[in-house]
């Protein structure tokens, strides 16, 4: 049985490639491209956080990549060192928030740069875009700065602007709001009262959610009374790696498409710490950044309707924002 | 037919004791369809016992992705040629999740077994099945004259697993859309040709139906080979679940079964740690493979 160099599925050519990083580790990637094109003209390189594999949560990145390839774009999805199928090792049993913090500080940036260089040498595409998902947005931004001439634009989905906290994560604003509202609805549901009396209600979750939601509301109110200088100071946990990369991308007039999901804990932080304090106050930055909110979309883009919408938004942007 | 080893395309890193690669190979009976495989072939003293890993499906496959890849590499360090593949509808393999079911997944084992034979001189194939992969391995064992099975944390009751999948969708719906159909409504929706998202994987009716109707007991009883049945317990925990004991009993009808408890905080649900490997599990599998060699 000979190895299949590439396969064709529904007008998409699919190829597994091996990309060595600068440490000599083998990174595995899948490249999808339109079957009708002999030469790769426009290439999108996906950068993900690295928690599972290059197909993304629920296969969302594979789905998106296939859809974009069906519309004429080549897509490269890869596993960075030590995750997915690739070689390399990380400390075992690393707390997830420590891993996220490492990604947000550039852990996967050099691997991504190596992938960009490999793609340039292998395919000589006319345009390369980087698409980051979650922590991969920071990876993409940092890599784009190092290969600034080669990168035509950046797409950021569910961009986390604050560093992952190193201590125990409290319930975050979106989750607290959703849970609190759910409990308020249940005030009018008899079964919920029966559950409460039977001791079947998660009182800890109830109290933590209301407390977290209450705190976020108080913070918003107090924020309005702060002096202007303090109101627009970047949050102490604001991702400085992303901030430096972002400023350089703006200086180089690179365009960014930022897509934030309605049902995502990252979105309130993004709105409060980046949109309000940076984009709304700096017209030069705002001009280069296109911001869209994805309705009825969760952080991992798990639902079919939200994926279809995501694909549409990206395709429109590729032919407008980045042209 | 003498198997011909075809490793011309499997790259070899000078520092590694085995060659490895990821690639596509053809599905049996469906030449236009393909499977994604990860192959690990020892460079020297390659064992004639080949190992095919039949992984979990859907979100469970993603939850413990790297751990299974590490298991494959550890086995190859021990001189076993190993193929870990994505079933059709999973991962990088052909097709969508909704279009494949238990039957097609068992067929894919045949493709993987054939594929592994092309890479090494193999006299015996061992199937390592993880979660639903363990059920698939049991179903596939008879077709491939399998004499040894390693079953890791098997889904002992596929019908209950199917209900859990439906419930998973309900939790997701409530969490994000504030709305949730009940199981009867979900089932009807599936019967009408719809799909439901199981943590992002669109499940169709075919998989649900096959899981609910599956009776694994006859296959367990008929298996005449040796089995390692590995199950997880919390540290300082004791006792074996009833389902696991039932499987053990059935496997001992015409074969032999070693039930091995793996002490670990491991969970298939929430992930709080980035675990690259389950050393305790890997070591037990390797130990059992050596001891059970006839």
Coordinates of N, CA and C in Angstrom, one line a residue, chain A residues 1-4 7 9 14 16 18 26 28 30 51-56 58-59 62 77 82-88 90 92-96 99 178 263 298 302-304 307, chain B residues 6 9 11 13 20-24 26 34 36 38 62 65-66 69 73 91-95 114-115 118 172 175-178 195 197 199-201 271-277:
Chain A
X1 N 0.9 -1.2 0.0 CA 0.0 0.0 0.0 C 0.9 1.2 0.0
X2 N 0.8 2.0 -1.1 CA 1.7 3.2 -1.2 C 1.0 4.3 -0.3
X3 N 1.9 5.1 0.2 CA 1.4 6.3 0.9 C 0.7 7.2 -0.1
X4 N -0.5 7.7 0.3 CA -1.2 8.6 -0.5 C -0.6 10.0 -0.3
X7 N -4.9 13.4 -1.3 CA -6.2 12.8 -1.6 C -7.1 13.9 -2.0
X9 N -11.1 15.2 -1.9 CA -12.4 14.9 -1.3 C -13.3 16.1 -1.6
X14 N -6.2 17.4 -0.4 CA -5.8 17.3 1.0 C -4.4 16.6 1.1
X16 N -1.0 15.6 3.7 CA -0.3 15.7 5.0 C 1.2 16.1 4.7
X18 N 5.1 17.4 6.5 CA 5.9 17.3 7.7 C 6.8 18.6 7.6
X26 N 9.7 17.3 14.3 CA 8.8 17.2 13.2 C 7.4 17.7 13.6
X28 N 3.6 18.1 12.2 CA 2.7 17.6 11.2 C 1.6 18.6 10.9
X30 N -1.8 19.5 7.9 CA -2.6 19.1 6.8 C -2.8 20.4 5.9
X51 N -4.4 22.9 22.8 CA -4.9 22.0 23.8 C -5.2 20.6 23.3
X52 N -5.8 20.5 22.1 CA -6.0 19.1 21.6 C -5.3 18.9 20.2
X53 N -5.8 19.2 19.1 CA -5.1 19.0 17.8 C -5.6 20.0 16.8
X54 N -5.0 19.9 15.6 CA -5.2 20.8 14.5 C -6.6 20.8 13.9
X55 N -7.4 19.8 14.3 CA -8.8 19.9 13.8 C -9.6 20.9 14.6
X56 N -9.1 21.3 15.8 CA -9.8 22.2 16.6 C -10.9 21.6 17.4
X58 N -14.3 20.2 18.5 CA -15.4 19.8 17.7 C -15.1 19.7 16.2
X59 N -13.9 19.7 15.9 CA -13.5 19.7 14.4 C -13.8 21.0 13.7
X62 N -11.0 22.2 11.3 CA -11.0 21.4 10.0 C -12.1 21.8 9.1
X77 N -3.1 23.7 8.4 CA -3.4 23.6 9.8 C -2.3 22.7 10.4
X82 N 5.1 19.4 20.5 CA 4.6 18.8 21.7 C 3.1 18.7 21.8
X83 N 2.4 19.0 20.8 CA 0.9 18.8 20.9 C 0.4 18.1 19.6
X84 N -0.8 17.6 19.7 CA -1.3 16.9 18.6 C -0.4 15.7 18.2
X85 N -0.1 15.6 16.9 CA 0.7 14.5 16.4 C 2.2 14.8 16.4
X86 N 2.6 16.1 16.6 CA 3.9 16.5 16.4 C 4.9 16.0 17.5
X87 N 6.2 16.1 17.1 CA 7.2 15.7 18.1 C 7.4 16.8 19.1
X88 N 8.2 16.5 20.1 CA 8.5 17.4 21.2 C 7.7 17.0 22.4
X90 N 6.3 18.5 26.4 CA 6.1 19.5 27.4 C 6.1 18.8 28.8
X92 N 4.7 17.2 31.8 CA 3.4 16.5 31.9 C 2.5 17.1 33.0
X93 N 1.2 17.0 32.9 CA 0.3 17.5 33.9 C 0.5 19.0 34.2
X94 N 0.7 19.7 33.2 CA 0.8 21.2 33.3 C -0.6 21.7 33.6
X95 N -0.8 22.5 34.6 CA -2.1 23.2 34.8 C -2.5 23.9 33.6
X96 N -3.7 23.8 33.1 CA -4.1 24.4 31.9 C -3.9 25.9 31.8
X99 N -0.4 26.6 31.0 CA -0.1 26.4 29.6 C -0.7 27.6 28.7
X178 N -24.7 34.3 32.5 CA -25.6 33.3 32.0 C -26.2 32.4 33.1
X263 N -21.3 34.5 22.9 CA -21.4 33.7 24.1 C -20.0 33.3 24.6
X298 N -20.5 30.5 20.5 CA -19.7 30.2 21.7 C -18.2 30.3 21.4
X302 N -19.2 25.8 18.3 CA -19.6 24.4 18.3 C -20.9 24.1 17.5
X303 N -21.6 25.2 17.2 CA -22.9 24.9 16.5 C -22.8 25.2 15.0
X304 N -23.6 24.4 14.2 CA -23.5 24.5 12.8 C -23.8 25.9 12.2
X307 N -21.0 28.2 12.8 CA -19.8 28.0 11.9 C -20.1 28.5 10.5
Chain B
X6 N 6.7 -1.9 3.6 CA 6.9 -0.8 2.7 C 7.1 0.5 3.6
X9 N 8.6 5.4 2.6 CA 8.2 6.7 2.8 C 8.2 7.1 4.3
X11 N 9.8 8.5 7.3 CA 11.0 9.2 7.7 C 11.7 8.6 8.9
X13 N 14.4 9.7 11.9 CA 15.3 10.7 12.5 C 16.4 9.9 13.2
X20 N 8.7 7.4 12.2 CA 7.3 7.8 12.3 C 6.8 8.7 11.2
X21 N 5.5 8.6 11.0 CA 5.0 9.5 9.9 C 3.5 9.6 10.1
X22 N 2.9 10.6 9.5 CA 1.4 10.8 9.5 C 1.1 10.8 8.0
X23 N 0.0 10.2 7.6 CA -0.3 10.1 6.2 C -1.7 9.6 6.0
X24 N -2.2 9.6 4.7 CA -3.5 9.0 4.4 C -3.3 7.7 3.7
X26 N -5.8 4.2 2.0 CA -7.1 3.9 1.5 C -8.0 3.1 2.4
X34 N -10.5 7.6 2.5 CA -9.2 7.5 3.1 C -9.2 7.6 4.6
X36 N -6.7 8.6 8.0 CA -5.5 9.3 8.5 C -4.8 8.4 9.5
X38 N -1.2 7.4 11.9 CA 0.1 7.8 12.5 C 0.8 6.4 12.7
X62 N -10.6 13.9 21.3 CA -9.9 15.2 21.4 C -9.4 15.4 22.9
X65 N -6.2 13.4 23.3 CA -5.5 13.2 22.0 C -4.0 12.8 22.2
X66 N -3.3 13.7 22.9 CA -1.9 13.6 23.0 C -1.5 12.3 23.7
X69 N -1.3 9.4 21.4 CA -0.1 9.5 20.5 C 1.1 9.1 21.3
X73 N 3.9 6.0 20.7 CA 5.3 6.2 20.7 C 6.0 5.3 21.7
X91 N -11.5 13.2 13.0 CA -10.2 13.8 12.8 C -9.9 14.2 11.4
X92 N -8.8 13.7 10.8 CA -8.4 14.1 9.5 C -8.9 13.1 8.4
X93 N -9.6 12.1 8.8 CA -10.0 11.1 7.9 C -11.2 11.6 7.1
X94 N -11.5 10.8 6.1 CA -12.6 11.1 5.1 C -13.9 11.3 5.8
X95 N -14.7 12.3 5.3 CA -16.1 12.4 5.7 C -16.4 13.1 6.9
X114 N -4.9 -4.1 7.6 CA -4.2 -4.3 6.3 C -3.1 -3.3 6.1
X115 N -3.3 -2.1 6.5 CA -2.3 -1.1 6.3 C -1.0 -1.4 7.1
X118 N 1.5 -3.8 5.7 CA 2.4 -3.3 4.6 C 3.7 -2.7 5.2
X172 N -25.4 21.5 26.4 CA -24.8 22.5 25.5 C -25.9 23.6 25.1
X175 N -26.8 25.8 28.0 CA -25.7 26.7 28.4 C -25.6 27.8 27.4
X176 N -25.7 27.6 26.2 CA -25.4 28.6 25.2 C -26.7 29.2 24.5
X177 N -27.7 28.5 24.4 CA -28.9 29.0 23.7 C -30.0 29.2 24.6
X178 N -29.9 28.8 25.9 CA -30.9 29.0 26.9 C -32.1 28.1 26.6
X195 N -29.2 16.7 12.5 CA -28.0 16.3 13.4 C -28.1 17.1 14.6
X197 N -25.4 18.7 17.8 CA -24.0 18.9 18.1 C -23.6 18.2 19.4
X199 N -20.7 18.5 21.5 CA -19.5 19.3 21.7 C -18.8 19.6 20.4
X200 N -19.7 19.9 19.4 CA -19.1 20.3 18.1 C -19.2 19.3 17.0
X201 N -19.4 18.0 17.4 CA -19.4 16.9 16.4 C -20.9 16.7 16.1
X271 N -11.1 19.1 31.7 CA -9.7 19.1 31.6 C -9.1 20.2 32.3
X272 N -8.4 20.0 33.4 CA -7.7 21.1 34.2 C -6.2 21.1 34.0
X273 N -5.7 19.9 33.4 CA -4.3 19.8 33.2 C -4.0 19.4 31.8
X274 N -2.9 19.9 31.3 CA -2.5 19.5 30.0 C -1.6 18.2 30.2
X275 N -2.2 17.1 30.0 CA -1.5 15.8 30.2 C -1.1 15.3 28.9
X276 N 0.2 15.1 28.7 CA 0.7 14.6 27.5 C 0.8 13.1 27.4
X277 N 0.8 12.5 28.6 CA 1.0 11.0 28.7 C 0.4 10.5 30.0

